[in-house]
Tab-separated table of C-alpha atoms in Angstrom:
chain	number	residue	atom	x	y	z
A	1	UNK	CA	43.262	47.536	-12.762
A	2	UNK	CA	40.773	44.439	-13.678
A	3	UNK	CA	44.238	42.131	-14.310
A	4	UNK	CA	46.021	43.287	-11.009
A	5	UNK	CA	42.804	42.588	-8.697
A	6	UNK	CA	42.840	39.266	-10.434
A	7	UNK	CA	46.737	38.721	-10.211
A	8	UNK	CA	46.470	39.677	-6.500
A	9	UNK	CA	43.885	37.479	-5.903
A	10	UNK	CA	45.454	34.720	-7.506
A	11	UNK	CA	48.515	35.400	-5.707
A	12	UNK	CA	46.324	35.348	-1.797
A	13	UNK	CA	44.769	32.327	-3.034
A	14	UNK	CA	47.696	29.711	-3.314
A	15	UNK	CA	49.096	31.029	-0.309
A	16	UNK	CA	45.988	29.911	1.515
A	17	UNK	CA	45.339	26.595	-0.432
A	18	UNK	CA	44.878	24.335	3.044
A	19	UNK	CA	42.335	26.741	4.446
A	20	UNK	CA	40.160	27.103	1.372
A	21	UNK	CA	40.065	23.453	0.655
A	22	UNK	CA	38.019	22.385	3.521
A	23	UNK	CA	35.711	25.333	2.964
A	24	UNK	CA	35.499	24.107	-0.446
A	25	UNK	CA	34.963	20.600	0.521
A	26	UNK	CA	31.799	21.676	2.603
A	27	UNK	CA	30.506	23.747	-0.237
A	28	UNK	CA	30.948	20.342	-2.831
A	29	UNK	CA	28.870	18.410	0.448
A	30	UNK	CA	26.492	20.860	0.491
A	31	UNK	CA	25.703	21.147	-3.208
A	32	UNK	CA	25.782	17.456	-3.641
A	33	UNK	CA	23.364	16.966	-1.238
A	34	UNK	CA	20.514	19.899	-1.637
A	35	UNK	CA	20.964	18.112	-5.776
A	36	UNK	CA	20.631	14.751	-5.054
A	37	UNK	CA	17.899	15.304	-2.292
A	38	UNK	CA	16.281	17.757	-4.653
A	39	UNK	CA	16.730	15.478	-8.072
A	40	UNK	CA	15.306	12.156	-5.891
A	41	UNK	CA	12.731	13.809	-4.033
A	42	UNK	CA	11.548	15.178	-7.639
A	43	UNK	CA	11.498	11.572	-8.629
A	44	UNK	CA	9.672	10.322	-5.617
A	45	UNK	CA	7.058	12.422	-6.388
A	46	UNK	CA	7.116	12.413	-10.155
A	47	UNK	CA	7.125	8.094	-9.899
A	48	UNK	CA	4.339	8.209	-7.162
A	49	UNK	CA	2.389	10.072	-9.593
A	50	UNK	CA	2.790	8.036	-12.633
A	51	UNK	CA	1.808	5.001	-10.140
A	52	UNK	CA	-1.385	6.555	-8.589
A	53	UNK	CA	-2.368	6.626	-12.442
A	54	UNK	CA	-1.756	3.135	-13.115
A	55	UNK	CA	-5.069	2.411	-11.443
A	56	UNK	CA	-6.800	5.457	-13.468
A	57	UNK	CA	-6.499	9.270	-14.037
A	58	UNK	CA	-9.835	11.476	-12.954
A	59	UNK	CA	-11.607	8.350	-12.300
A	60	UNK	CA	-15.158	7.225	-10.490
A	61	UNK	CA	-15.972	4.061	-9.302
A	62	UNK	CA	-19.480	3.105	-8.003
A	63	UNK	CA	-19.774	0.212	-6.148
A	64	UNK	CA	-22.501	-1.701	-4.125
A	65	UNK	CA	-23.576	-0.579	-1.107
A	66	UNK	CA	-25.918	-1.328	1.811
A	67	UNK	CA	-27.999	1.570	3.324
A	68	UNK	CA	-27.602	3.215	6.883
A	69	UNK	CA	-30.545	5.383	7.136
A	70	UNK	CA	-34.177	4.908	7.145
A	71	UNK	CA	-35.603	6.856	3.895
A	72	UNK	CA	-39.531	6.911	2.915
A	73	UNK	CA	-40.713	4.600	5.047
A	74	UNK	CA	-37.839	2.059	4.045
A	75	UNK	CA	-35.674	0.645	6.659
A	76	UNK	CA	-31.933	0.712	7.194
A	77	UNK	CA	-29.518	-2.500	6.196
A	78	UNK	CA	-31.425	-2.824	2.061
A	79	UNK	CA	-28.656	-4.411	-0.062
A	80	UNK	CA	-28.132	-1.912	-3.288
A	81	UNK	CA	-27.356	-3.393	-6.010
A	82	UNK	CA	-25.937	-1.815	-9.479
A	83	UNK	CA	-27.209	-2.944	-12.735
A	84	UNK	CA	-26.402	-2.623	-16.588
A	85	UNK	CA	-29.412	-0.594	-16.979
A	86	UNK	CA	-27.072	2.229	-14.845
A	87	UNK	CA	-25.143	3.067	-17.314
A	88	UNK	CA	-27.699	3.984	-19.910
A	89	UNK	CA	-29.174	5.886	-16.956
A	90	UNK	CA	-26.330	7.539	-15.703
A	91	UNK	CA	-24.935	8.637	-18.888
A	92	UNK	CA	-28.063	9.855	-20.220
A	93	UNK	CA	-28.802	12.029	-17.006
A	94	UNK	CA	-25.225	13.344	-16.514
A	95	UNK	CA	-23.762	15.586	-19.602
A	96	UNK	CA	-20.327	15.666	-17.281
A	97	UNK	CA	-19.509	12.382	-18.806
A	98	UNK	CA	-17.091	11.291	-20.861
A	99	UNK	CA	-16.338	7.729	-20.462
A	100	UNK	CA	-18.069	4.874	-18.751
A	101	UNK	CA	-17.552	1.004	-18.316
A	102	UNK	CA	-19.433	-1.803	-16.739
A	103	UNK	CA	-16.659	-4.413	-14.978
A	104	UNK	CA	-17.871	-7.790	-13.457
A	105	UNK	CA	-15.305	-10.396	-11.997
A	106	UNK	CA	-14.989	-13.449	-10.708
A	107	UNK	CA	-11.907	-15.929	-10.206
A	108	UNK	CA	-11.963	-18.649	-12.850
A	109	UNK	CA	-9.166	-21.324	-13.153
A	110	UNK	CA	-7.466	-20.610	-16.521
A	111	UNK	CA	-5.268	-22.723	-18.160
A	112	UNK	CA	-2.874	-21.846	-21.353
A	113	UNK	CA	0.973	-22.709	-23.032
A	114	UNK	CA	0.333	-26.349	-20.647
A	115	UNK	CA	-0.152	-24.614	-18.063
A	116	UNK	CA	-2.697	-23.687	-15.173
A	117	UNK	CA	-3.003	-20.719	-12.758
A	118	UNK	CA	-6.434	-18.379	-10.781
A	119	UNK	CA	-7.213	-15.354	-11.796
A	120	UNK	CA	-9.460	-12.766	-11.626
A	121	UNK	CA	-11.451	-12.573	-15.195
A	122	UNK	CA	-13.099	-9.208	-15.589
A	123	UNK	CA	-16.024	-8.277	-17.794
A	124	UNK	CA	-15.184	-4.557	-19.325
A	125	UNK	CA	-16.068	-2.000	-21.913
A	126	UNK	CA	-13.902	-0.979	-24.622
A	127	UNK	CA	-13.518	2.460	-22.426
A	128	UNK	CA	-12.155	0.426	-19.783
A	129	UNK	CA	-9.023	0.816	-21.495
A	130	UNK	CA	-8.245	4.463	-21.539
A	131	UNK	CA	-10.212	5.418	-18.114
A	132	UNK	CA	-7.467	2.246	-16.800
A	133	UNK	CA	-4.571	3.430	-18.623
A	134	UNK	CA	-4.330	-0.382	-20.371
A	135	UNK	CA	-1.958	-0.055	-22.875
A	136	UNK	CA	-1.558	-3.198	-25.022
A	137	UNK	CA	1.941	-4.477	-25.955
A	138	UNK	CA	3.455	-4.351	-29.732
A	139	UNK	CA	1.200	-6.756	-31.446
A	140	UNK	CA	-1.723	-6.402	-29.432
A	141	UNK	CA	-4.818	-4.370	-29.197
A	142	UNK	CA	-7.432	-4.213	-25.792
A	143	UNK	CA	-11.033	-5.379	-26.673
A	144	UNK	CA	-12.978	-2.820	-29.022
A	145	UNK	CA	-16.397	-1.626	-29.744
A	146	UNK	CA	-16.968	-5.170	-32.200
A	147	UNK	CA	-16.119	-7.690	-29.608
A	148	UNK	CA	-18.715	-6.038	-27.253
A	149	UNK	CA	-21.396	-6.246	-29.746
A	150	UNK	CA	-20.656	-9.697	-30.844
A	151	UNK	CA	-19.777	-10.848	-27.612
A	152	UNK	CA	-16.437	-12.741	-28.653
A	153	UNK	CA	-14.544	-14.603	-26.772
A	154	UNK	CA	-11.230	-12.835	-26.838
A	155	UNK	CA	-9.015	-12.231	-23.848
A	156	UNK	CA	-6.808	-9.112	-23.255
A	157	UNK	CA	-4.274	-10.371	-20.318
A	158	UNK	CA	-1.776	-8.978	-17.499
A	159	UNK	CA	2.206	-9.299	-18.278
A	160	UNK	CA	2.288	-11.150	-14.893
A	161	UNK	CA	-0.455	-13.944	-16.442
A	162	UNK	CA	1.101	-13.704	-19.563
A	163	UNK	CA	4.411	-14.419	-17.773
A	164	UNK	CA	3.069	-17.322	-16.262
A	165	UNK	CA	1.356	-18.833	-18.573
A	166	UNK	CA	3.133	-18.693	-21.472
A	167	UNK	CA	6.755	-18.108	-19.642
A	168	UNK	CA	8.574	-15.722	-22.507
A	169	UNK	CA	6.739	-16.823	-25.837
A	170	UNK	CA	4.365	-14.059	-27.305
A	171	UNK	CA	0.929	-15.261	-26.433
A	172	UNK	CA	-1.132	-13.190	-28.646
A	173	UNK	CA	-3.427	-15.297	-31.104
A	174	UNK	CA	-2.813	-18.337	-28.914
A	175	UNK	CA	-6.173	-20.159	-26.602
A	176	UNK	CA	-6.586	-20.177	-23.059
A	177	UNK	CA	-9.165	-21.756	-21.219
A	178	UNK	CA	-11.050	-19.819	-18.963
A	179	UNK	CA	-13.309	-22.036	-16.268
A	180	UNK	CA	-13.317	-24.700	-19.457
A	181	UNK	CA	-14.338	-22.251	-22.337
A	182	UNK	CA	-12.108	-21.158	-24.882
A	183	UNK	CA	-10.680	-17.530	-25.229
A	184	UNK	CA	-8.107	-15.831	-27.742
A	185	UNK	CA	-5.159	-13.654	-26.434
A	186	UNK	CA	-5.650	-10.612	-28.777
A	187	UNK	CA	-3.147	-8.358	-26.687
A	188	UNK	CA	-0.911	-8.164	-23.117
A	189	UNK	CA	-0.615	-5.475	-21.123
A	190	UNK	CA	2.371	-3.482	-21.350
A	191	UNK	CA	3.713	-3.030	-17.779
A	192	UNK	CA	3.465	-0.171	-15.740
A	193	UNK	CA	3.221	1.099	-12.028
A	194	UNK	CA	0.506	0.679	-9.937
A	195	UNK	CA	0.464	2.168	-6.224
A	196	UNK	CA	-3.462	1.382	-5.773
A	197	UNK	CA	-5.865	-1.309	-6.878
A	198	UNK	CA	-8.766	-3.111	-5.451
A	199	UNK	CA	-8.874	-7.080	-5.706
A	200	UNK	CA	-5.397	-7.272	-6.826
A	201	UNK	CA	-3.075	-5.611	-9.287
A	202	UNK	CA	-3.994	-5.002	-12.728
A	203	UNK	CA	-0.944	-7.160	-13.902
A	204	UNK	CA	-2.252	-10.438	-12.786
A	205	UNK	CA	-6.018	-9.667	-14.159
A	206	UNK	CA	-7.710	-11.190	-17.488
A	207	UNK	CA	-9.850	-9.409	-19.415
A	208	UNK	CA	-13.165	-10.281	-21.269
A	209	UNK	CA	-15.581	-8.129	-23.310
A	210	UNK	CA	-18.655	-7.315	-20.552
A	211	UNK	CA	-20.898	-8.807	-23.099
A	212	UNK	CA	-19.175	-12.018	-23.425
A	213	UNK	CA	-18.812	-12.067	-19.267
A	214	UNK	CA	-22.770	-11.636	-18.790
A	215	UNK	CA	-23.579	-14.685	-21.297
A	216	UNK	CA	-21.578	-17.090	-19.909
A	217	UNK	CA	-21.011	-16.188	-16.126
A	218	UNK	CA	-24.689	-15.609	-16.068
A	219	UNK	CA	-24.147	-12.745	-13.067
A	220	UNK	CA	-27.196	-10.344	-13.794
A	221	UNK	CA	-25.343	-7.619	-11.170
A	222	UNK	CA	-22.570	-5.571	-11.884
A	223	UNK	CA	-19.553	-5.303	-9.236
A	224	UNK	CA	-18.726	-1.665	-10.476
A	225	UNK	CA	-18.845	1.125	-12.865
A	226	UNK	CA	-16.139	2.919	-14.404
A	227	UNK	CA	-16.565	6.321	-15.153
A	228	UNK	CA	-14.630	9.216	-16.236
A	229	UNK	CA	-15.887	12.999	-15.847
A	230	UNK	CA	-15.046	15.118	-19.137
A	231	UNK	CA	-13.064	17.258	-16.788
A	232	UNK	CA	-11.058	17.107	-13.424
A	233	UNK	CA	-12.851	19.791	-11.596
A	234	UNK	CA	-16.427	18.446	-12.589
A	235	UNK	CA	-15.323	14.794	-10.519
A	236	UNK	CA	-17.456	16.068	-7.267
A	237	UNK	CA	-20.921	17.631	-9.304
A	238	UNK	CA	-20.876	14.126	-10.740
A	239	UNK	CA	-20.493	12.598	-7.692
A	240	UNK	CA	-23.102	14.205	-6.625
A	241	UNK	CA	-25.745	13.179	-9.279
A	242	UNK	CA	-24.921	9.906	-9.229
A	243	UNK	CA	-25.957	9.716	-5.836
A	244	UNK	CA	-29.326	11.462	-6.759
A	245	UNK	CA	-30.177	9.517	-9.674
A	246	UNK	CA	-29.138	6.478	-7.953
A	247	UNK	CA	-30.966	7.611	-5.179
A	248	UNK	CA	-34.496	8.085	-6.332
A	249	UNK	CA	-34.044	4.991	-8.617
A	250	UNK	CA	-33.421	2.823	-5.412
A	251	UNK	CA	-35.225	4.626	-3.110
A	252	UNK	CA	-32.142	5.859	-0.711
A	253	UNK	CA	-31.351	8.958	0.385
A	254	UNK	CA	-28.266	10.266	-1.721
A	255	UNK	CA	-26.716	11.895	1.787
A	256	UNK	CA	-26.436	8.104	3.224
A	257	UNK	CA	-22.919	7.913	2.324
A	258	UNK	CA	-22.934	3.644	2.688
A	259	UNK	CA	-25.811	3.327	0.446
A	260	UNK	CA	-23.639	3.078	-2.870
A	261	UNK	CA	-19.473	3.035	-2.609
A	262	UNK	CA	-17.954	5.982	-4.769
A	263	UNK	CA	-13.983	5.576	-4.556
A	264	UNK	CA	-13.165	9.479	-6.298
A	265	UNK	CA	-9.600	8.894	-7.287
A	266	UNK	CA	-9.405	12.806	-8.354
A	267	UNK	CA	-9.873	13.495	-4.500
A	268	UNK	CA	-7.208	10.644	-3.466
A	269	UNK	CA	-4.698	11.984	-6.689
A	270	UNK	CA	-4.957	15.544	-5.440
A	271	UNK	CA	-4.058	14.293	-1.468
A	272	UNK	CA	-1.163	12.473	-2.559
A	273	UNK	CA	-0.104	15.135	-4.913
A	274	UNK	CA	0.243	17.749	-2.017
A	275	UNK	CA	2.010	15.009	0.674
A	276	UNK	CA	4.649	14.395	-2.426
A	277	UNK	CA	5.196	17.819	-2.983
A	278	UNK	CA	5.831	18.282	1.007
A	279	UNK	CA	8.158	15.348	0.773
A	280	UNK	CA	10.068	16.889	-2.315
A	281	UNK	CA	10.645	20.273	-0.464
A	282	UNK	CA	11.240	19.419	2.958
A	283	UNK	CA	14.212	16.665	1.339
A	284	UNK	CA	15.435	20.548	-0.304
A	285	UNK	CA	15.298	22.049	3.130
A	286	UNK	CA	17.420	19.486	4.446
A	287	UNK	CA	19.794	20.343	1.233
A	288	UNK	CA	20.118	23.850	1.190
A	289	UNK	CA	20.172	23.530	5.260
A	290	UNK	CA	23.493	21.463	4.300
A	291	UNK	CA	24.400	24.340	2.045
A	292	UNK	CA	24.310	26.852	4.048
A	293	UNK	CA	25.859	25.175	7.050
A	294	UNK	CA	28.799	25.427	4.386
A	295	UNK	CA	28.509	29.316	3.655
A	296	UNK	CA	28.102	29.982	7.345
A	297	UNK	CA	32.164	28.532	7.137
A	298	UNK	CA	32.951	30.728	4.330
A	299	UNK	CA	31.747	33.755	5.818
A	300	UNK	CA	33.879	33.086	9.139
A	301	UNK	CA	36.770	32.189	6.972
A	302	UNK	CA	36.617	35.376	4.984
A	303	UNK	CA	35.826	37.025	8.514
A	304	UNK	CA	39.231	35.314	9.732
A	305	UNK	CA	41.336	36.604	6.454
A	306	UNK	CA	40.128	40.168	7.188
A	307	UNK	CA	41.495	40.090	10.668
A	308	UNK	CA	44.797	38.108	9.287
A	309	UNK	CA	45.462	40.231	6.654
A	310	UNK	CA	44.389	43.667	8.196
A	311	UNK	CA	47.874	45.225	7.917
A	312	UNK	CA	48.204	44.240	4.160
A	313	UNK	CA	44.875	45.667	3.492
A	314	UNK	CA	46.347	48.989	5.044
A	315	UNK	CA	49.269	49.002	2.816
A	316	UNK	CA	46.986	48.442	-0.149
A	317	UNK	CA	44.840	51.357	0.631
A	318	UNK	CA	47.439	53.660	1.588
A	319	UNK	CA	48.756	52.745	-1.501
A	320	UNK	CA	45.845	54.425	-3.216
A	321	UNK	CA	43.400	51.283	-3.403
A	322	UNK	CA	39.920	52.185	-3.130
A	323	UNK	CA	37.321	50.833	-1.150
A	324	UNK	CA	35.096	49.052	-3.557
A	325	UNK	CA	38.818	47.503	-4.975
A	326	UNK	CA	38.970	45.591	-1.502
A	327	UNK	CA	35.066	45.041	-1.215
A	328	UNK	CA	35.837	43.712	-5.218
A	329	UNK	CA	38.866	41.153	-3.681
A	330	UNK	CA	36.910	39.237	-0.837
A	331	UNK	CA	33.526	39.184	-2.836
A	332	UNK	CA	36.300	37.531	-5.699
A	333	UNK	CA	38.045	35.224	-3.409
A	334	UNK	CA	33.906	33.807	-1.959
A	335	UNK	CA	32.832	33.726	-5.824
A	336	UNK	CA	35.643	31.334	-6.343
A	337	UNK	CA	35.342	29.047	-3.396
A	338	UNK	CA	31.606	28.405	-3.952
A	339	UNK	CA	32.514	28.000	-7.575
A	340	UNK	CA	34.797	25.340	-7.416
A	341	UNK	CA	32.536	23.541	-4.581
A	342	UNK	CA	29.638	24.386	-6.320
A	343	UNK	CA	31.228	22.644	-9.819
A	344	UNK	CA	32.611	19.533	-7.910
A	345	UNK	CA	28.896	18.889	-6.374
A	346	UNK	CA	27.039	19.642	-9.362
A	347	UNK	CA	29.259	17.328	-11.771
A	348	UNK	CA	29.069	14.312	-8.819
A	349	UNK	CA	25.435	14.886	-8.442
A	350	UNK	CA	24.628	14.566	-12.232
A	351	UNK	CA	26.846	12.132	-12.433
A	352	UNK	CA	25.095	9.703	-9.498
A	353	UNK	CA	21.851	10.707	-10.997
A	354	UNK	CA	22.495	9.503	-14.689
A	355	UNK	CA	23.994	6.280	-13.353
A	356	UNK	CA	20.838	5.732	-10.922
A	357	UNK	CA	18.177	5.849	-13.830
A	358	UNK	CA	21.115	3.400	-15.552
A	359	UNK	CA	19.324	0.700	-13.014
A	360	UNK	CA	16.649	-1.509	-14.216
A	361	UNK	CA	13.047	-0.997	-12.700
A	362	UNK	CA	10.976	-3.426	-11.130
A	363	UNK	CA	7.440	-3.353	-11.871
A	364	UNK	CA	6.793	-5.735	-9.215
A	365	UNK	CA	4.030	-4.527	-6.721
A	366	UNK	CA	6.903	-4.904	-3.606
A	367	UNK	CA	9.913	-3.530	-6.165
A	368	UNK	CA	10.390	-0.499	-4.142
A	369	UNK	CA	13.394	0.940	-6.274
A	370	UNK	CA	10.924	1.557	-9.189
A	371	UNK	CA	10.032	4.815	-7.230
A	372	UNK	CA	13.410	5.404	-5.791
A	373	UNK	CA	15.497	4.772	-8.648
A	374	UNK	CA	14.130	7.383	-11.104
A	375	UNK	CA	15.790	10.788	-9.774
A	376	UNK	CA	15.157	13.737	-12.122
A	377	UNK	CA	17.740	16.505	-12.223
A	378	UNK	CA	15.731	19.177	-14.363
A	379	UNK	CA	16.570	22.195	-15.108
A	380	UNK	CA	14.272	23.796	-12.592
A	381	UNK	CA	15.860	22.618	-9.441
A	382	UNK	CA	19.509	23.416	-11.026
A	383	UNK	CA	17.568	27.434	-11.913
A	384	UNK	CA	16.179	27.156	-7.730
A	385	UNK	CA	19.621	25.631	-6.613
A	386	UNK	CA	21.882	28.388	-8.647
A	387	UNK	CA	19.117	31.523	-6.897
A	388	UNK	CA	19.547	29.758	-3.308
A	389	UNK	CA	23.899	29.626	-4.281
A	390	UNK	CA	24.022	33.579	-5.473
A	391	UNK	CA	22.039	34.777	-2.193
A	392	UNK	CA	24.601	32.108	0.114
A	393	UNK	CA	27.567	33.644	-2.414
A	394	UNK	CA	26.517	37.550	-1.647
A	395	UNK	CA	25.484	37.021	1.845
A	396	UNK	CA	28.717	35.193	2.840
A	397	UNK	CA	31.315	37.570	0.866
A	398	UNK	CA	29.556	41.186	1.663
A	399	UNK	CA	29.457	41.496	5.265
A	400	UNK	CA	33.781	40.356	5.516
A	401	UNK	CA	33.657	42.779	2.458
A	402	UNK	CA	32.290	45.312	3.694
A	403	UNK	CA	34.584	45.196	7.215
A	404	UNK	CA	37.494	44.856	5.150
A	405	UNK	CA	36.638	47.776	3.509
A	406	UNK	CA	35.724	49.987	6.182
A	407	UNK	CA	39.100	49.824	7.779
A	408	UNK	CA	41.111	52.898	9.152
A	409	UNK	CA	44.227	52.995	6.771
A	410	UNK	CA	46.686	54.277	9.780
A	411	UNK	CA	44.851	52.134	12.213
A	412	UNK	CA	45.577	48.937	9.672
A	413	UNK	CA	49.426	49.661	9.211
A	414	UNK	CA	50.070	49.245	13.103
A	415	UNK	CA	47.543	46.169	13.543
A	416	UNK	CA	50.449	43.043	14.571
């Protein structure tokens, strides 16, 4: 019974080859597009993600601030300054630490492989590296716990001042002069993306050891601390005692919001992680929107074959065919029409995806195909996609179905 459905459906099929065609053409649109939307709005996201953690994952920066409220008989407008002595204070008073740095800057003229450039040189901790996400090149290493102590004058250096300094030779081990004093490259920066940063890009920077930075520079301030929470969720209870031990050290009051700047990327990360995630499913509404614009043809196809074919459906039943062998035929004939699209779209789309993420990246601040050119067709949008299909496939072949079947046998052999 199985091989005549199938022979009879194979049989309706060719004889209706123009019809189904363009029905199958809408179904390939639609899948290609709820894919590719789906598969480059998971990129999107996934790339703006990687880039918000170029500047720093579950990172706190204090900066300086100036105060807005009176507080114990102080006035409003005091400078507050930030010292090395906060760190000692801060990490001794706060358990919820896990990593802190110092950073001073300043721009220096530097000058290296005969050539000269201005940059901004930046006093750091060995933590600096991790709580930055500074990852050195092959060959290279960021500055460690020995070149603090000793206070060495060794650089680590951004691809973009390694670029232009040293055009493509490997600079590590080589001297640069920073502001007339001599520095060794111990390591370059191995590129990455960067959405945020504060006094430029982390690519065009030059690092020092904050020891080194305070001997020399002679800046007895500190333009910000670095510090890293030993988890996510403990980012605002820190934030909090920072302000209080900072407060009653400097005599502010720790609700004055201007007193000291606190820049809580956790806060910012988890913003941005919600407005991708809205971007990434309203580009799949617009998909499966597509998609279903295609089943809503199907379904009035399948309603038109019903009415077309209502006096060979009679014969068939008076012939002894049973109802669920019709309901069986038109839910056979949908399957295969949203197969067929639905295999043409997928192969294009995974296709155009594996091609796209062929193209180079730019990690240039402006290069915006380094977000746009990284779709990701995973395996959970193809398990979403294939739930959204079957409920399109059984909602567009039932109902016709269903009429088909219900038909009066005697009724159906005089329809003309």
């Amino acid at each position: 019974m199985r091989t005549q459905l199938l022979h009879l459906f194979a049989i309706e099929f060719r004889k209706r080859k123009k019809k189904t065609a363009l029905i199958t053409v809408a179904i390939t649109w639609g899948t290609l597009s709820i894919l590719l939307l789906m598969s480059f709005g998971r990129g999107l996201s996934n790339a703006f993600r990687i880039s918000f953690k170029g500047l720093g994952d579950n990172l706190i920066m204090i900066y300086r601030g100036q105060t807005s409220k009176d507080y114990q008989g102080l006035p409003k407008g005091r400078r507050i300054m930030i010292y090395p002595g906060d760190i000692a204070l801060l990490s001794a008073l706060i358990p919820e630490i896990e990593l802190i740095s110092p950073e001073s800057n300043d721009f220096f003229t530097i000058t290296g492989g005969g050539r000269e450039t201005n940059r901004n040189v930046c006093g750091v901790g060995p933590s600096f590296q991790v709580m930055r996400s500074m990852i050195a090149e092959s060959g290279g290493r960021f500055i460690n716990e020995e070149d603090e102590h000793s206070a060495r004058r060794v650089v680590f250096i951004g691809w973009n001042t390694a670029k232009n300094l040293f055009n493509n030779e490997n600079p590590v081990g080589k001297t640069i002069i920073i502001n007339r004093v001599p520095f060794t490259v111990i390591g370059v920066m191995k590129k990455k993306l960067q959405s945020s940063s504060y006094e430029g890009f982390d690519a065009d920077h030059v690092y020092i050891p904050y020891s080194t930075f305070s001997r020399i520079y002679t800046q007895l301030y500190l333009d910000r601390i670095h510090i890293q929470p030993k988890r996510r969720e403990d980012n605002q209870l820190v934030e909090r005692r920072i302000r209080q031990i900072l407060g009653r050290k400097y005599r502010f009051d720790p609700e004055d919001d201007y007193a000291i700047g606190l820049w809580n990327t956790v806060e910012q990360a988890e913003i941005a992680g919600k407005v991708f995630k809205g971007i990434e499913i309203f580009l799949a509404l617009i998909g499966g929107l597509t998609l279903f614009i295609g089943a809503v043809g199907v379904t009035n196809l399948m309603y038109a074959l019903v009415k077309e074919r209502t006096r060979e459906i009679g014969i068939k039943m008076a012939l002894g065919a049973k109802r669920r062998n019709i309901v069986l035929q038109f839910l056979l004939e949908t399957l295969f029409i949203f197969s067929r699209g639905t295999f043409y779209g997928t192969a294009i789309a995974y296709i155009i995806v594996r091609l796209t993420r062929l193209v180079p990246i730019s990690y240039e601040i402006t290069g915006i195909q380094s977000y746009l050119l990284r779709p990701i067709f995973s395996l959970d949008i193809l398990i979403v996609f294939l739930v959204v299909l079957g409920t399109l496939v059984f909602l567009s072949g039932i109902f016709p179905a269903l009429r088909a079947s219900r038909l009066n046998p005697v009724e159906a052999l005089r329809y003309e």
